[in-house]
Coordinates of C-alpha atoms and ligand atoms in Angstrom, one line a residue:
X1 CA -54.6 69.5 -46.6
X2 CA -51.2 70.3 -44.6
X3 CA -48.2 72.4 -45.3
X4 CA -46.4 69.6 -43.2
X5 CA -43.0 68.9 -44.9
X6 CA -41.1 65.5 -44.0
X7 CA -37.9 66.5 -45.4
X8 CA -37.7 70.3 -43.5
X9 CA -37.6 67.2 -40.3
X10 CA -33.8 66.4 -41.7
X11 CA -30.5 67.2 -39.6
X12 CA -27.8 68.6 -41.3
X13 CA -25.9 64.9 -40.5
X14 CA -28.2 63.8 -43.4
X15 CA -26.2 65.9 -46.3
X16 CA -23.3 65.6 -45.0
X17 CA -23.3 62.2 -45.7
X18 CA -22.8 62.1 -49.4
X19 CA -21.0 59.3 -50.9
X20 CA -20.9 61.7 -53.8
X21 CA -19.1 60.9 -57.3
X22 CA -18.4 57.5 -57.0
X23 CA -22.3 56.4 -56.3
X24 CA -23.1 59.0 -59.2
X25 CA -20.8 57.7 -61.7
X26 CA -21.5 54.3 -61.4
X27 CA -25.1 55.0 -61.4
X28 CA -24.8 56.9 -64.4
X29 CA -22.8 54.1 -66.5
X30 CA -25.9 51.9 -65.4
X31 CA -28.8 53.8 -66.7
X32 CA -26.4 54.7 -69.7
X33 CA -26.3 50.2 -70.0
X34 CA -30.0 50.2 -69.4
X35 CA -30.4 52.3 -72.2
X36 CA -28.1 50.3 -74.1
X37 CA -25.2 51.6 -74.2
X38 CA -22.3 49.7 -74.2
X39 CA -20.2 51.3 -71.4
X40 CA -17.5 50.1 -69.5
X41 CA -17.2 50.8 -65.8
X42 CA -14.2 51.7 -63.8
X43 CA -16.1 53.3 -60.8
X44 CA -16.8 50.7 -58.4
X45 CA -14.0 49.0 -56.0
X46 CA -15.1 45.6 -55.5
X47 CA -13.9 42.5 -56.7
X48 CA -15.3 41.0 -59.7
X49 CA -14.7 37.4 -58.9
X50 CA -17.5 35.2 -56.5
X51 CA -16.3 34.0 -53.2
X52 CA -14.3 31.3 -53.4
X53 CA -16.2 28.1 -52.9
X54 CA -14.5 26.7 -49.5
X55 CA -16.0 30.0 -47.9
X56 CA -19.7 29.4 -49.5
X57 CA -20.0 26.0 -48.3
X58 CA -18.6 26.5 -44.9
X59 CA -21.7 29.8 -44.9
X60 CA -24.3 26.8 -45.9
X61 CA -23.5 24.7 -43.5
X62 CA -23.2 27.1 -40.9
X63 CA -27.0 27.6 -41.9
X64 CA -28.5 24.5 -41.9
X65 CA -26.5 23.8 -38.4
X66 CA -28.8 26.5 -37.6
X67 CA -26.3 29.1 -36.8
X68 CA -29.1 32.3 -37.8
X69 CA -30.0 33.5 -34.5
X70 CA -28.8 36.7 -32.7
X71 CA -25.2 36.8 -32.1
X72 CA -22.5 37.9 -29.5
X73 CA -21.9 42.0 -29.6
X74 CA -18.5 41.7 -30.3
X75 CA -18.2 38.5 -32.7
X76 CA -18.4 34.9 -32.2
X77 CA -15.5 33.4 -29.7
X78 CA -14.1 31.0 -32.9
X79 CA -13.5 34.2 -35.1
X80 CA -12.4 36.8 -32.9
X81 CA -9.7 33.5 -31.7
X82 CA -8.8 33.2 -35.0
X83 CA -8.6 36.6 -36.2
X84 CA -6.0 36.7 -33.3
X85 CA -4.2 34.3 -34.0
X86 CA -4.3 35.6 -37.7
X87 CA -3.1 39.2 -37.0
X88 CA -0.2 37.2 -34.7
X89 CA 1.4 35.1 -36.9
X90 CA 0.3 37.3 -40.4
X91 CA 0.6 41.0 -39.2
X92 CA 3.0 40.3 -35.9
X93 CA 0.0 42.0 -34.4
X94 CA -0.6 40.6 -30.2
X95 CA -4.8 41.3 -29.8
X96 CA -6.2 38.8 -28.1
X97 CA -9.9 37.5 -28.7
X98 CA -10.7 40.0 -26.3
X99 CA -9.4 43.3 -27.9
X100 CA -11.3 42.6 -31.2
X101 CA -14.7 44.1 -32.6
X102 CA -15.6 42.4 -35.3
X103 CA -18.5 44.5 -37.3
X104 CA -20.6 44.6 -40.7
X105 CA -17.9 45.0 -42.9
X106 CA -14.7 47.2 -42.4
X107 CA -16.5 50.1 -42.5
X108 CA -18.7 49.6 -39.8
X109 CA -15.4 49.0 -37.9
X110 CA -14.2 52.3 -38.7
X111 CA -17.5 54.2 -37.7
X112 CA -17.0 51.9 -34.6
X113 CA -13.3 53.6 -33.7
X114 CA -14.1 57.1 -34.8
X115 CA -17.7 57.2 -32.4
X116 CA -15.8 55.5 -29.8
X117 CA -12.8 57.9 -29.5
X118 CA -14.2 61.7 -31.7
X119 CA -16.4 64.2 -30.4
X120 CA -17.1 67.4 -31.0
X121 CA -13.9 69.6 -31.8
X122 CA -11.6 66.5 -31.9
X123 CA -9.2 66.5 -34.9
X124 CA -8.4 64.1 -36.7
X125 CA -5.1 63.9 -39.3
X126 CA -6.4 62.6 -43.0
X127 CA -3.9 61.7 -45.8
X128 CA -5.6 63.0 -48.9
X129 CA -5.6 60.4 -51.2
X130 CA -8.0 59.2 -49.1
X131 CA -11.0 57.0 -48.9
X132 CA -14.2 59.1 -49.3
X133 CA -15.8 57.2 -46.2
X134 CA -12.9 58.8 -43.5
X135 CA -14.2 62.0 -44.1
X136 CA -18.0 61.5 -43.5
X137 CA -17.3 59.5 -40.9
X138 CA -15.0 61.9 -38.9
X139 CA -18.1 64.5 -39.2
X140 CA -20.3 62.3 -38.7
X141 CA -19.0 62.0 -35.1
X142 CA -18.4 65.8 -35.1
X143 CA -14.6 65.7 -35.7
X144 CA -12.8 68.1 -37.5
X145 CA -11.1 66.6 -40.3
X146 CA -7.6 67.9 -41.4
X147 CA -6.7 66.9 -44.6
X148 CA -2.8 66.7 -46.1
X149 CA -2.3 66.2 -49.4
X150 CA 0.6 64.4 -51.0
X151 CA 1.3 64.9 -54.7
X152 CA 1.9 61.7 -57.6
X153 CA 5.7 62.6 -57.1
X154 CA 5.5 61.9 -53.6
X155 CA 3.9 58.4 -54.6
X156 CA 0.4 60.1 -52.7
X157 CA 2.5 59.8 -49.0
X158 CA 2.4 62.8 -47.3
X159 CA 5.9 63.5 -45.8
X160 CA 6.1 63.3 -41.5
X161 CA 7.2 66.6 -41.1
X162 CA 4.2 67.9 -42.6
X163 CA 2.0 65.5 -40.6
X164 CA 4.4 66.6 -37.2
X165 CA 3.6 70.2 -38.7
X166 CA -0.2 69.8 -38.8
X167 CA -0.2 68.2 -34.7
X168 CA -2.1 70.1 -32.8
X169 CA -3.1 69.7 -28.8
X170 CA -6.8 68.9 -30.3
X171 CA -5.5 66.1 -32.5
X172 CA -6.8 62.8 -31.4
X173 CA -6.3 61.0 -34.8
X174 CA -4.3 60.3 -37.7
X175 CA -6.1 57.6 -40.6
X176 CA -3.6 55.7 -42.1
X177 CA -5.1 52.9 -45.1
X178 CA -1.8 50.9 -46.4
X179 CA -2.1 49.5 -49.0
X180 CA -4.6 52.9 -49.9
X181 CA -7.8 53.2 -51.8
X182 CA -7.4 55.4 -54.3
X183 CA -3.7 55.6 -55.6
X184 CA -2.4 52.1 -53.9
X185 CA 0.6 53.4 -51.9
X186 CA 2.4 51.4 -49.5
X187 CA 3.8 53.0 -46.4
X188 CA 7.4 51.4 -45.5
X189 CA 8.6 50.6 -41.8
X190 CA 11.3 53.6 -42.1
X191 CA 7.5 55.7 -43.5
X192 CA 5.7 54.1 -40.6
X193 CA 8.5 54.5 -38.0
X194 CA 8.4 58.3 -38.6
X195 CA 5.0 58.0 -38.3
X196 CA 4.8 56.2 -34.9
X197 CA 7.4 58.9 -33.7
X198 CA 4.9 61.8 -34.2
X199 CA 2.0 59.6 -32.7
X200 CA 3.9 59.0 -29.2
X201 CA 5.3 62.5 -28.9
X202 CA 1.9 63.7 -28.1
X203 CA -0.3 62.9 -25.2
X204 CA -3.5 61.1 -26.3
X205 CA -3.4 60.7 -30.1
X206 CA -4.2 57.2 -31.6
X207 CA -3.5 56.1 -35.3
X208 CA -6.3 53.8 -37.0
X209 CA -4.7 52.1 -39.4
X210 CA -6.9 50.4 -42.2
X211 CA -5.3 47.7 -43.5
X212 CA -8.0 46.1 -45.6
X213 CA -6.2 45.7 -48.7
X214 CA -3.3 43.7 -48.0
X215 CA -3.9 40.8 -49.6
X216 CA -3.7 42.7 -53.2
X217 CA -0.1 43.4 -52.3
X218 CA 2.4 43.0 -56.0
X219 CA 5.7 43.2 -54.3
X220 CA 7.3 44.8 -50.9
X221 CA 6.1 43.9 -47.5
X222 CA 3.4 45.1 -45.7
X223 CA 4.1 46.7 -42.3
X224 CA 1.2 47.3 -39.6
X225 CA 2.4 50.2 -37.4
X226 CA 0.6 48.4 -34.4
X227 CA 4.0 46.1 -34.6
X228 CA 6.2 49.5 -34.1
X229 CA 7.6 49.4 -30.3
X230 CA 5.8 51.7 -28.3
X231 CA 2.6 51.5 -30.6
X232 CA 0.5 48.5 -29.4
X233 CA -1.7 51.0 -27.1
X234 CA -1.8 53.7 -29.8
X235 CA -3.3 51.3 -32.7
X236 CA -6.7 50.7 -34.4
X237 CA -6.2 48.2 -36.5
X238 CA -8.4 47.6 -39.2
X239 CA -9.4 45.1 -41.8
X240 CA -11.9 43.3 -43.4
X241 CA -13.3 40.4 -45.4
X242 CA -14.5 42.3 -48.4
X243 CA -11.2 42.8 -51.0
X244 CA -8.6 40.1 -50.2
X245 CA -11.8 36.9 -50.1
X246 CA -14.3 38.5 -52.5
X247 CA -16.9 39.1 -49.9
X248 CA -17.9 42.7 -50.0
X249 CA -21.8 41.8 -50.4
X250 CA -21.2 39.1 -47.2
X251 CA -20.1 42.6 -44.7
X252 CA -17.7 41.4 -42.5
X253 CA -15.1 43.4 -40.9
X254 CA -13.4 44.0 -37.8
X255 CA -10.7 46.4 -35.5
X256 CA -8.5 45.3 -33.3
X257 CA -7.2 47.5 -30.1
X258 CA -6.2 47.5 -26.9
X259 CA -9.3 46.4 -24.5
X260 CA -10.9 50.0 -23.4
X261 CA -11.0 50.9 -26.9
X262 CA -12.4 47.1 -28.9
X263 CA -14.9 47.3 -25.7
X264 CA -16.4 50.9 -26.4
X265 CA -16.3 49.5 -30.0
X266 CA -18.2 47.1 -28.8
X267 CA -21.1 49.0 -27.5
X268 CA -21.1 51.2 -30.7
X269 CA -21.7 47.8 -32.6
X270 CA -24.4 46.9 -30.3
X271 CA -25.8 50.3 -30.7
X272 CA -26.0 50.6 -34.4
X273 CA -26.8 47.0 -35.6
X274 CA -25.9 44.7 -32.5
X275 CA -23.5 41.1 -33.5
X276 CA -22.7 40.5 -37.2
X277 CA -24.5 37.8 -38.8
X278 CA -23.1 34.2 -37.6
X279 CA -23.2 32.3 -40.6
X280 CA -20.9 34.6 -41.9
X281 CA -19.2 34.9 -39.2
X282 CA -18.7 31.1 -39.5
X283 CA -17.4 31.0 -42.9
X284 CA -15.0 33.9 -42.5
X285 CA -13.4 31.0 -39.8
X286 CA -13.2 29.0 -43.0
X287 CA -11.6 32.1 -44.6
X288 CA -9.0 32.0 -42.6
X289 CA -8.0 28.9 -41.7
X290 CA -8.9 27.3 -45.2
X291 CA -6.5 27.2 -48.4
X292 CA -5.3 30.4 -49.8
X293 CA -5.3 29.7 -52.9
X294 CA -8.0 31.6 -54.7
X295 CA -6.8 34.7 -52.6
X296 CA -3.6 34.3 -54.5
X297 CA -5.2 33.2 -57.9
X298 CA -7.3 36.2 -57.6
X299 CA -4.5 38.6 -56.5
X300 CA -2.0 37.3 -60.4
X301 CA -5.3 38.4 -61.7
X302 CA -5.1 41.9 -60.3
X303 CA -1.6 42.3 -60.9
X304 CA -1.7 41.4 -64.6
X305 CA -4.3 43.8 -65.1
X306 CA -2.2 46.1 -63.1
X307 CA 0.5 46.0 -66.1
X308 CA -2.5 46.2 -68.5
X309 CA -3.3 49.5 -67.1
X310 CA -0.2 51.3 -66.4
X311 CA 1.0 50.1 -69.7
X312 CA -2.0 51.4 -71.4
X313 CA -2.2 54.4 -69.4
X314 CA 1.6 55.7 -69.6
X315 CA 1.3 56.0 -73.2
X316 CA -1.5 58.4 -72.8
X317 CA 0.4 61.7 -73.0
X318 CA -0.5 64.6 -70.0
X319 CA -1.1 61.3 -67.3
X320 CA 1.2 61.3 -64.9
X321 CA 1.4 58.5 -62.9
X322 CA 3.7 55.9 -60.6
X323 CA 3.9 52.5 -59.8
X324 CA 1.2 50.5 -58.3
X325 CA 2.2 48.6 -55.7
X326 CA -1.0 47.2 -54.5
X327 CA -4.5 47.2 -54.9
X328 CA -6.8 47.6 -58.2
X329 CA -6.8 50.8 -58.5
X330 CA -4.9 53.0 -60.6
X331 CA -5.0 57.2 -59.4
X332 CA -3.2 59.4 -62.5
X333 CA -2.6 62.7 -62.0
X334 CA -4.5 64.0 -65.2
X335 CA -4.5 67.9 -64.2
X336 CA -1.9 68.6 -67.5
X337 CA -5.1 68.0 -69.1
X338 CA -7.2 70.1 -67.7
X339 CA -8.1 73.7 -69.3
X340 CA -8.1 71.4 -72.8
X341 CA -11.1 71.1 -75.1
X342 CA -13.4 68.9 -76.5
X343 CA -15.2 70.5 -79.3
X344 CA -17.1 73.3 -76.8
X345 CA -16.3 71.4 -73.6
X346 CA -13.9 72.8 -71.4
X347 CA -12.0 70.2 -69.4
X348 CA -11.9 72.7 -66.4
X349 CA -12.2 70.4 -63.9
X350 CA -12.4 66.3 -63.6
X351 CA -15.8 66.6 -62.7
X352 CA -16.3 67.8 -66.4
X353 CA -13.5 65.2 -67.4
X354 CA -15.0 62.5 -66.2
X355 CA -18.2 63.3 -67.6
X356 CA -17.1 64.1 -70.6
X357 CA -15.6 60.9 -70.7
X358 CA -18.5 58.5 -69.8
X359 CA -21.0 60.9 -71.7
X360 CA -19.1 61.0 -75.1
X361 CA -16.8 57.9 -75.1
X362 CA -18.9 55.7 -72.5
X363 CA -15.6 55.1 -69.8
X364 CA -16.8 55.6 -66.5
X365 CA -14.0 56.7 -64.0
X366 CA -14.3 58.5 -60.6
X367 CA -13.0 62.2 -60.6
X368 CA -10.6 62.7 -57.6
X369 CA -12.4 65.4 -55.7
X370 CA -14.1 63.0 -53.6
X371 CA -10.9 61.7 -53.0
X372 CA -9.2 64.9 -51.7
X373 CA -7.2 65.0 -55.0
X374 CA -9.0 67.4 -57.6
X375 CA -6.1 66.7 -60.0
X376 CA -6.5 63.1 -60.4
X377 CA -9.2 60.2 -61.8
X378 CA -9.9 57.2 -60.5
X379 CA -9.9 53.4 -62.2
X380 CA -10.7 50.7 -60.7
X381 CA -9.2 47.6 -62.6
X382 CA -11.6 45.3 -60.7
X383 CA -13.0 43.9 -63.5
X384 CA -12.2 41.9 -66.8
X385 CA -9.2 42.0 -69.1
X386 CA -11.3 42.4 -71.7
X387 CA -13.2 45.4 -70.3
X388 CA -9.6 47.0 -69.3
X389 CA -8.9 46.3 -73.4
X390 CA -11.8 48.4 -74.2
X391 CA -11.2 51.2 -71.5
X392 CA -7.9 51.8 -72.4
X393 CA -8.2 51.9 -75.5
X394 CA -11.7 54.6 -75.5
X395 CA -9.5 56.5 -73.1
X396 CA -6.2 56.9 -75.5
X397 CA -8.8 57.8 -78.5
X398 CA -10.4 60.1 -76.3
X399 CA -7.8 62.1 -74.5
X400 CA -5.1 62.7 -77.1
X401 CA -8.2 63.8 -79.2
X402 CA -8.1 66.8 -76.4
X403 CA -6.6 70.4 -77.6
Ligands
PLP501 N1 -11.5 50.7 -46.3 C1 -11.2 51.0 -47.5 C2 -9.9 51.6 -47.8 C3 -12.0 50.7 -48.6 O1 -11.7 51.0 -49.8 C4 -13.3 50.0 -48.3 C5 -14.2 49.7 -49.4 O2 -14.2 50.3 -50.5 C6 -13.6 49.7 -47.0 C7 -12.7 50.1 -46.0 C8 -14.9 49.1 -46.6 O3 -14.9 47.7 -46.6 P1 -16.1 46.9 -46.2 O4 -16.7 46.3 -47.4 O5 -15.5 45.8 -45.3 O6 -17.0 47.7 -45.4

């Protein structure tokens, strides 16, 4: 008999590290589906078409050539060539092979960058919106996040006088993600200009910009600030295989930066999982350089259920919410509905709301705490039209129902 307890072993790192509502929520609408019910889930932002076929076969062969051994740190030579050559002539983005980290998926890249350039007391600019993962990440390395919000009327951008306003001689970082996870904004070059000019007024502060989303673009151009004059040196540019291919279960990712940087990248890769897995890596070169046509199939798919949804959503009174210019998600402000009730439920927060709406009318949504935005909800629009049908519908019935 011992009064040894494992879990009294923990570090603090270990609950700080809570992927939170999104993990919960979707868990939730599955036991509610193993138990039969017929729920429909919004919660999880993957896509929910297979990879195309080009990209399988060229993984399969890669296999049977015997391409399953250990591989380089940093990538294999053939993708980080063509991811070059890909940022050049799709992003007007100049890395070479040698200033690119390619890593398990995009968010391996980003823990990559933020271990490689936080420490302890570093800050590091957040837009809220923001992706959950930024924040855990920037503790994680023992950075202090500072978080800015921006409001639906500002289309979720946070203006650059109140980013200049929040520079501090400890800032190290800002985290930019256009097109962004959760409310799909698009930063323009005048946005991103104004950006840039804040970035090299100060002495050692860096942007990493995430840029994983910009194949699921529905109009407007995409801008990488990297291209800005001034902020080659300044850039982490992110991106990934996961959204725009259909390959989030595959993890491939990868940043691109100035050499110094993609090198201590580099050893951060080797330290937490050494090379990615070469098959892969091998059929994200047939990614690339294959036909885009299922990218684009895939991305009229999306932006047909994008009009589904805001149609279907704007009709819902006390949702506020813009245009979606890329991505599959949709981010309303729903805090005119909060304070409302349910029979004896309070909608006092969208904690509740959200609950409330997968317990009683089986729509699962993500509320937008995790996202730095109490006021808002989450759907992801990643998945059938038929399933977007039934949401949309469940969620009229059930919040005009509210008094
Ligand atoms: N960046 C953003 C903004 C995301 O939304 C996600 C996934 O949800 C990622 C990065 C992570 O992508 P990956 O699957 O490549 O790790």
């Amino acid at each position: 008999m011992t009064d040894f307890d494992p879990a009294s072993l923990l570090v603090p790192r270990t609950q700080s590290a809570d992927e939170g509502p999104i993990v919960r929520m979707a868990q939730k609408a599955r036991d509610m589906r193993g138990r039969g019910v017929d729920v429909v889930s919004l919660t999880v932002g993957e896509p929910d078409f297979d990879t195309p076929d080009n990209i399988q076969a060229a993984a399969t062969a890669a296999m049977k050539a015997g391409f399953t051994h250990y591989s380089p740190v940093m990538g294999i030579p053939e993708l980080r060539t063509a991811l070059s050559k890909k940022l050049k002539t799709e992003n007007a983005l100049d890395y070479g092979p040698n200033e690119i980290c390619v890593a398990n998926g995009a968010k391996q890249a980003i823990a990559n960058a933020v271990l490689s350039i936080i420490d302890k007391g570093d800050e590091v600019i957040m837009l809220a919106p923001f992706w959950v993962s930024y924040e855990i990440g920037v503790r994680f390395a023992g950075g202090t996040p500072v978080v800015l919000h921006a409001s639906v009327e500002e289309d979720y951008k946070v203006p650059a006088r109140r980013i200049a306003e929040a520079v501090t001689p400890r800032t190290k970082l800002l985290i930019l993600n256009t097109p962004s996870n959760p409310t799909g904004a698009v930063w323009t070059k005048a946005e991103l200009e104004e950006i840039a000019k804040i970035i090299l007024a100060h002495p050692r502060m860096m942007v990493l910009s995430d840029e994983i989303y910009e194949y699921i673009l529905f109009g407007g151009q995409m801008v990488s600030i990297g291209t800005l004059p001034g902020m080659r040196e300044r850039t982490i540019t992110v991106n990934g295989f996961s959204k725009g291919f259909a390959m989030t279960g595959w993890r491939l990712g990868y940043a691109a930066a100035v050499e110094p940087i993609a090198k201590a990248m580099g050893r951060m890769q080797g330290i937490l999982s050494a090379g990615a897995n070469q098959f892969v890596q091998r059929a994200a070169v047939a990614a690339l350089e294959g036909p885009r046509d299922e990218v684009e199939r895939m991305r009229l798919r999306y932006l047909a259920r994008r009009d589904m949804v805001l149609n279907g959503l704007r009709a819902i009174p006390g949702m506020k919410i813009g245009d979606i210019p890329a991505t599959f998600y949709a981010f309303p402000d729903v805090s005119a509905l909060l304070g409302k009730k349910a029979g004896n439920h309070v909608m006092d927060t969208t904690d509740r709301l959200c609950d409330w709406l997968l317990d009683e009318h089986a729509v699962a949504t993500v509320p937008g705490g995790a996202f730095g935005a109490p006021g808002s909800i989450r759907l992801s629009f990643a998945c059938s039209e038929a399933e977007i049908e039934k949401a949309i519908a469940r969620l009229q019935k059930a919040l005009s129902s509210l008094l």
